[in-house]
PDB file of C-alpha atoms in Angstrom:
ATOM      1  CA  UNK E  13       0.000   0.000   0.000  1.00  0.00           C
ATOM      2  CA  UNK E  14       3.019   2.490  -0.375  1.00  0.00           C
ATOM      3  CA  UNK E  15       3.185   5.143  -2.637  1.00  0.00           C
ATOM      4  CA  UNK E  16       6.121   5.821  -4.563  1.00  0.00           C
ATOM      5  CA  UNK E  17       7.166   8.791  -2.713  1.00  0.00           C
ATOM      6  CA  UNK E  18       6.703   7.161   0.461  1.00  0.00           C
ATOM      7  CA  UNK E  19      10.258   5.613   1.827  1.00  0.00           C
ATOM      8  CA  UNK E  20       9.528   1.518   3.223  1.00  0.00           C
ATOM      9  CA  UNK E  21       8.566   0.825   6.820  1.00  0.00           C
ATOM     10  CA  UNK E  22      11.613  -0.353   8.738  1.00  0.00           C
ATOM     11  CA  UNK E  23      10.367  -2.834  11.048  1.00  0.00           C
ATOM     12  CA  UNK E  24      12.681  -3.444  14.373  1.00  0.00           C
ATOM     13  CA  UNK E  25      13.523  -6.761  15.347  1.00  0.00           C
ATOM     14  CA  UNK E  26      11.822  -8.349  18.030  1.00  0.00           C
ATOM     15  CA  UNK E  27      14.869  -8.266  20.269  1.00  0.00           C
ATOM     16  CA  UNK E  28      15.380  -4.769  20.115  1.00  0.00           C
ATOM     17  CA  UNK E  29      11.845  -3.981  20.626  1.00  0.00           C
ATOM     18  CA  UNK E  30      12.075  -6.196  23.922  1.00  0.00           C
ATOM     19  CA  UNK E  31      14.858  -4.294  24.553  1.00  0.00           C
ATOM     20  CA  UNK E  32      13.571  -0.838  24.108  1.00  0.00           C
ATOM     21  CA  UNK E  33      10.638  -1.498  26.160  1.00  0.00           C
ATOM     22  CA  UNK E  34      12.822  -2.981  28.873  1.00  0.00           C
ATOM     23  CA  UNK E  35      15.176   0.833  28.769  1.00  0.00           C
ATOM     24  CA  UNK E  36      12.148   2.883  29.033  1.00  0.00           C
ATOM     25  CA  UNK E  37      10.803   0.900  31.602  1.00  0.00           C
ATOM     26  CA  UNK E  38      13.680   1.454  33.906  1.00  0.00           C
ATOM     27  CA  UNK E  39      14.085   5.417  33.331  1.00  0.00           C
ATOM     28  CA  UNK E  40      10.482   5.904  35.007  1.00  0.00           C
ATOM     29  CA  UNK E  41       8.190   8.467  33.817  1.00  0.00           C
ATOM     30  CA  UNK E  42      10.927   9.296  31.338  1.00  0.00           C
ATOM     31  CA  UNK E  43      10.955   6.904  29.939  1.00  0.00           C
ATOM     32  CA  UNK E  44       7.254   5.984  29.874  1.00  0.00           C
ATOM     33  CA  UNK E  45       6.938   9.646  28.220  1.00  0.00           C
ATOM     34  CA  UNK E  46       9.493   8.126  25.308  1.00  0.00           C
ATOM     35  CA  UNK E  47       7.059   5.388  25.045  1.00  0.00           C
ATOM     36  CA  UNK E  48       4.290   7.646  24.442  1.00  0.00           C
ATOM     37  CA  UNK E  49       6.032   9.223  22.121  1.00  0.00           C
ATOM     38  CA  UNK E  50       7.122   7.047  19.942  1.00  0.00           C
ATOM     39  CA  UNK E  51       3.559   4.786  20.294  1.00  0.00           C
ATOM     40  CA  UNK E  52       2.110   7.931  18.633  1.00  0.00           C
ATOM     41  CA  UNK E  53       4.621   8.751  16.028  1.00  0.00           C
ATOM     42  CA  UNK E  54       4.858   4.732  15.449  1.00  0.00           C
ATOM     43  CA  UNK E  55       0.529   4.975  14.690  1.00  0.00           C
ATOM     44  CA  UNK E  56       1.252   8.013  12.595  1.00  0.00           C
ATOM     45  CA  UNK E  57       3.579   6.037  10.480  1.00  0.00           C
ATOM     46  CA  UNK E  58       1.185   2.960  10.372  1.00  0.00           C
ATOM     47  CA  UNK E  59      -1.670   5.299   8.893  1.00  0.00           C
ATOM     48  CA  UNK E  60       0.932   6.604   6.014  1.00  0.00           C
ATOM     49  CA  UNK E  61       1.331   2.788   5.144  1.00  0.00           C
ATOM     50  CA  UNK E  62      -2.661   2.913   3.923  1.00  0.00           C
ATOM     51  CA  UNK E  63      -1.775   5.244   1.326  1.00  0.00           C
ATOM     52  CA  UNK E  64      -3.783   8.469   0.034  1.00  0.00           C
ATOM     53  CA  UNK E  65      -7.552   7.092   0.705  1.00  0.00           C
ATOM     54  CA  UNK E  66      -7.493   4.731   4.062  1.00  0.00           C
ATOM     55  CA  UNK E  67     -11.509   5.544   4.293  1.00  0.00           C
ATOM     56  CA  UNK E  68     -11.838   3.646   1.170  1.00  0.00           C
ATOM     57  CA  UNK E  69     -10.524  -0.293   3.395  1.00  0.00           C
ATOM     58  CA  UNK E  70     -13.971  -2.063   4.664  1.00  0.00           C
ATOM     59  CA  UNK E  71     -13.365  -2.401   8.537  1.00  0.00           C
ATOM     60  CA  UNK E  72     -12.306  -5.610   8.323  1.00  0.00           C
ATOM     61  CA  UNK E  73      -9.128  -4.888   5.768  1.00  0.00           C
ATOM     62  CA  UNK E  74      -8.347  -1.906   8.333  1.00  0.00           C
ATOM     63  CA  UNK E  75      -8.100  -4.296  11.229  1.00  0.00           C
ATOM     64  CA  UNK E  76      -6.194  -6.823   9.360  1.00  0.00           C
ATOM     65  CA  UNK E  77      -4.044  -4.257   7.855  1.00  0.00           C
ATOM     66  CA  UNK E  78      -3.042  -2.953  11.488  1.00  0.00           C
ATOM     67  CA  UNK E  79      -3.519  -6.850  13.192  1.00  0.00           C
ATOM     68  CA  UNK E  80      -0.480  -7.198  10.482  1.00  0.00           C
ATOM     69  CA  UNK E  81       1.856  -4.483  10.974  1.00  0.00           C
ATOM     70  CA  UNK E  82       1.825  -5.288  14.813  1.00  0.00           C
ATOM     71  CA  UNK E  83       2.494  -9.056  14.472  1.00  0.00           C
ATOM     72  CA  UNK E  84       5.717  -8.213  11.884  1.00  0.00           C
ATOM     73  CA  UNK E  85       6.583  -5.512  14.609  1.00  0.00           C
ATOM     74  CA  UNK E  86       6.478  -8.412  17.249  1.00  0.00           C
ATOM     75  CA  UNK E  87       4.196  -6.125  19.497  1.00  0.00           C
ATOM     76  CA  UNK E  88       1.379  -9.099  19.090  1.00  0.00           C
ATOM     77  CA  UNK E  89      -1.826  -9.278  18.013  1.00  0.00           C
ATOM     78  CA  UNK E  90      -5.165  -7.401  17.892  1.00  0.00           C
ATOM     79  CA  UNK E  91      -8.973  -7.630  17.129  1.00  0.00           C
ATOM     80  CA  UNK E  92     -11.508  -5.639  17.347  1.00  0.00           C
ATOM     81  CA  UNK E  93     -14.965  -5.884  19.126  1.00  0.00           C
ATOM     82  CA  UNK E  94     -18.342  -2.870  18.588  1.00  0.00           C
ATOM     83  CA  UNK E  95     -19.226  -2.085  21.465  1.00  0.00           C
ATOM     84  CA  UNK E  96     -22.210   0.072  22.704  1.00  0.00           C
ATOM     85  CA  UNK E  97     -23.049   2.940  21.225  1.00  0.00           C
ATOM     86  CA  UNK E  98     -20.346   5.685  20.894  1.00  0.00           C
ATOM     87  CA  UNK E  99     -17.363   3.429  21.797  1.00  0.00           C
ATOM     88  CA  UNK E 100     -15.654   0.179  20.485  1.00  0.00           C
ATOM     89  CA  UNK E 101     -12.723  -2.160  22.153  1.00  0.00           C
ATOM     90  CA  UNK E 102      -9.661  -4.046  20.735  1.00  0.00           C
ATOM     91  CA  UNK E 103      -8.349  -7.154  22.325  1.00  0.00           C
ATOM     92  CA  UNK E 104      -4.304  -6.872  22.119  1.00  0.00           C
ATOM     93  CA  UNK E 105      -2.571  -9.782  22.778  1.00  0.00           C
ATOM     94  CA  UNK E 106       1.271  -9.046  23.720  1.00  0.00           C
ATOM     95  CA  UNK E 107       4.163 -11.236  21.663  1.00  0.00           C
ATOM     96  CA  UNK E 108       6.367 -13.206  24.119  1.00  0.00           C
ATOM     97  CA  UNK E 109       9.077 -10.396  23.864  1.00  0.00           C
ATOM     98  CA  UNK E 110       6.593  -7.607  24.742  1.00  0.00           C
ATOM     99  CA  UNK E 111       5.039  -9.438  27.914  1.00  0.00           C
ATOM    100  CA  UNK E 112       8.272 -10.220  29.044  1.00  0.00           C
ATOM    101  CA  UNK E 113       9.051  -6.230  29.243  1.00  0.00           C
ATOM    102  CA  UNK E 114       6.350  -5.924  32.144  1.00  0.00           C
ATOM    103  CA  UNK E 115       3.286  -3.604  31.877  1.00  0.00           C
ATOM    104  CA  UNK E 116       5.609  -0.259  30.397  1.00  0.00           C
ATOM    105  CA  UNK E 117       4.484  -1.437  27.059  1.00  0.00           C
ATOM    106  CA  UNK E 118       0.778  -0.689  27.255  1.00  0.00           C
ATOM    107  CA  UNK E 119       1.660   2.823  27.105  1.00  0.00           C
ATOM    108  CA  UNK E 120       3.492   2.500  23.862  1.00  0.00           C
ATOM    109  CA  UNK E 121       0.079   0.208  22.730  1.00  0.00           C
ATOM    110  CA  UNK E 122      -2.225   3.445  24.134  1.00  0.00           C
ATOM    111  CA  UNK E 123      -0.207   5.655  22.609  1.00  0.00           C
ATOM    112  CA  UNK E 124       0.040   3.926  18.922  1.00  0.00           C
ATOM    113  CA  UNK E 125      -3.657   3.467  18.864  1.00  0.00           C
ATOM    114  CA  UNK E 126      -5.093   7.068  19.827  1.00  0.00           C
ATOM    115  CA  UNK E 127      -2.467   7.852  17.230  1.00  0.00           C
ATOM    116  CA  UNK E 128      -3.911   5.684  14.414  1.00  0.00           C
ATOM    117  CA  UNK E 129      -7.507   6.217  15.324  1.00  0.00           C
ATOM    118  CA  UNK E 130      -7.093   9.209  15.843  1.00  0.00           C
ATOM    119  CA  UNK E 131      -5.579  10.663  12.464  1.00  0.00           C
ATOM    120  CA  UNK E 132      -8.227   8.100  10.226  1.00  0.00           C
ATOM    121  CA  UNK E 133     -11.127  10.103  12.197  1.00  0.00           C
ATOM    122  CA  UNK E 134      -9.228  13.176  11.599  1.00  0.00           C
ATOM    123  CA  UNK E 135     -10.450  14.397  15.198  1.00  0.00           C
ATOM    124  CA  UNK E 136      -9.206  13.427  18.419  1.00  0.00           C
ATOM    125  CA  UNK E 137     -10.187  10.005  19.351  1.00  0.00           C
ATOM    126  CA  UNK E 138      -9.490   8.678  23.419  1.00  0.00           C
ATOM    127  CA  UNK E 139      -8.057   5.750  23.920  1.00  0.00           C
ATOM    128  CA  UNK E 140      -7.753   3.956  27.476  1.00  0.00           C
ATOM    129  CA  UNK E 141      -6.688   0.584  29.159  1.00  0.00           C
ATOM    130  CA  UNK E 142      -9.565  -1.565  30.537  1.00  0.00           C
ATOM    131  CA  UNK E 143      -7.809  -2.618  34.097  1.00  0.00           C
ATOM    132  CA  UNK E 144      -8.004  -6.068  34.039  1.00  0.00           C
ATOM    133  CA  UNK E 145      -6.297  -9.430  32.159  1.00  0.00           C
ATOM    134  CA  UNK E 146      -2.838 -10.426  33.093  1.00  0.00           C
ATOM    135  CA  UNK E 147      -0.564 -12.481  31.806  1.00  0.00           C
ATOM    136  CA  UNK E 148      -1.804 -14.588  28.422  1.00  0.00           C
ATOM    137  CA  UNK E 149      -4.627 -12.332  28.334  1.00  0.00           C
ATOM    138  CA  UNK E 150      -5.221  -9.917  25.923  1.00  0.00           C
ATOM    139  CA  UNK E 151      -5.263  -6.602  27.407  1.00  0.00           C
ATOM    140  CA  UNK E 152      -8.767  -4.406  26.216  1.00  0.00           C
ATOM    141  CA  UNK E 153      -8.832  -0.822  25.368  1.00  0.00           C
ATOM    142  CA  UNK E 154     -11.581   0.835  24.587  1.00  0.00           C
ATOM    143  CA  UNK E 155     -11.472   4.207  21.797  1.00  0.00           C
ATOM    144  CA  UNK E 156     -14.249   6.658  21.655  1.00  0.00           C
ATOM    145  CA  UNK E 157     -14.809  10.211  22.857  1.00  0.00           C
ATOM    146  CA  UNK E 158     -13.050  11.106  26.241  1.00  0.00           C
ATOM    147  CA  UNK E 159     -16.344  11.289  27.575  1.00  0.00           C
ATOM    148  CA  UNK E 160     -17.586   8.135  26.592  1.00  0.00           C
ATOM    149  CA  UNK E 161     -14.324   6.219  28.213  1.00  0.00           C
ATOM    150  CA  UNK E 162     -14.548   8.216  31.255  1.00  0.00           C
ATOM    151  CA  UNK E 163     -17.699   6.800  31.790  1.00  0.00           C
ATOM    152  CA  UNK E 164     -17.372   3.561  30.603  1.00  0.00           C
ATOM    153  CA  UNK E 165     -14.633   3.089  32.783  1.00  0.00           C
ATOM    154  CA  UNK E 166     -16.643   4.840  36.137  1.00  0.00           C
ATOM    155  CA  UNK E 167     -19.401   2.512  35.024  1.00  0.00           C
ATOM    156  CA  UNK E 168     -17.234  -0.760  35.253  1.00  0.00           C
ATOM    157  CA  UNK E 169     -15.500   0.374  38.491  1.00  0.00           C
ATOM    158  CA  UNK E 170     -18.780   0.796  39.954  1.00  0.00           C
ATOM    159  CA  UNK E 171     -19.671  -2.584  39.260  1.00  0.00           C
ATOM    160  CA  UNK E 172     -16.975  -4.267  40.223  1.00  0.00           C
ATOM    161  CA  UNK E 173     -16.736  -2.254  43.750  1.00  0.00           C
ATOM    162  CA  UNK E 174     -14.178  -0.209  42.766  1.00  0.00           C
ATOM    163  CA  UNK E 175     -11.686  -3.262  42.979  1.00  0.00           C
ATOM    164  CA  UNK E 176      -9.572  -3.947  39.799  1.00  0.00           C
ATOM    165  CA  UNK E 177     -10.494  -7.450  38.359  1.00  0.00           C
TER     166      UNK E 177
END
């Protein structure tokens, strides 16, 4: 889906990825504000890679488009799920090398998203970590308006006692 003006994606190895998140992780908030960073920048990049009309991919080429750039990456893999009303969620599930850098890399995953989402909306589009899964799980985030998450997220809290589950 490149252009000819547009240069190739460089894709990092797995082991320097791992390696990466491992760095960041041990500079702090640094290093988590790196992460950030280059999650965004990394999403802006991904929505180049669709080319001059990414409105024109059904929903399910988009998600398979991005499922695939994150598996090469070796940042895992992702699906997505409607949800109700004016939000949506996406089940990530970490590569080996990712998990093993602890839970710094969900703020690169955060990051990327909003990032993707929210230059294909061309508006600003929230993007937030359900607390939950650990381990083999996936890890959900749901994307919508800031509103919408903020209360989504009070909503589940709520329910579950204010206790993460």
């Amino acid at each position: 889906m490149n252009s000819p003006t547009q240069a190739p994606a460089v894709i990092l190895p797995r082991s320097v990825l791992a390696d990466l998140f491992h760095r960041c992780a041990s500079l702090g908030e640094v290093g988590v504000a790196a992460l950030k960073e280059a999650g965004d920048r990394t999403g802006a990049e991904a929505v180049a890679l669709l080319g001059d009309s990414p409105d024109l991919l059904s929903a399910a080429e988009f998600w398979a488009f991005l499922d695939e750039i994150l598996r090469k990456a070796g940042l895992g893999s992702i699906s997505f799920k409607p949800g109700g009303g004016a939000f949506a969620a996406i089940a990530w599930r970490d590569s080996p090398e990712a998990t093993s850098a602890g839970n710094v890399r969900c703020h690169f995953a955060t990051a990327f998203l909003r990032g993707v989402l929210s230059r294909l909306a061309d508006r600003a589009v929230e993007v937030a970590e359900v607390p939950g899964g650990r381990g083999t799980e996936p890890r959900w985030f749901l994307f919508g308006s800031a509103e919408t998450i903020q209360r989504v997220l009070a909503d589940s809290q709520s329910r579950a006692g204010g206790r993460e589950r």
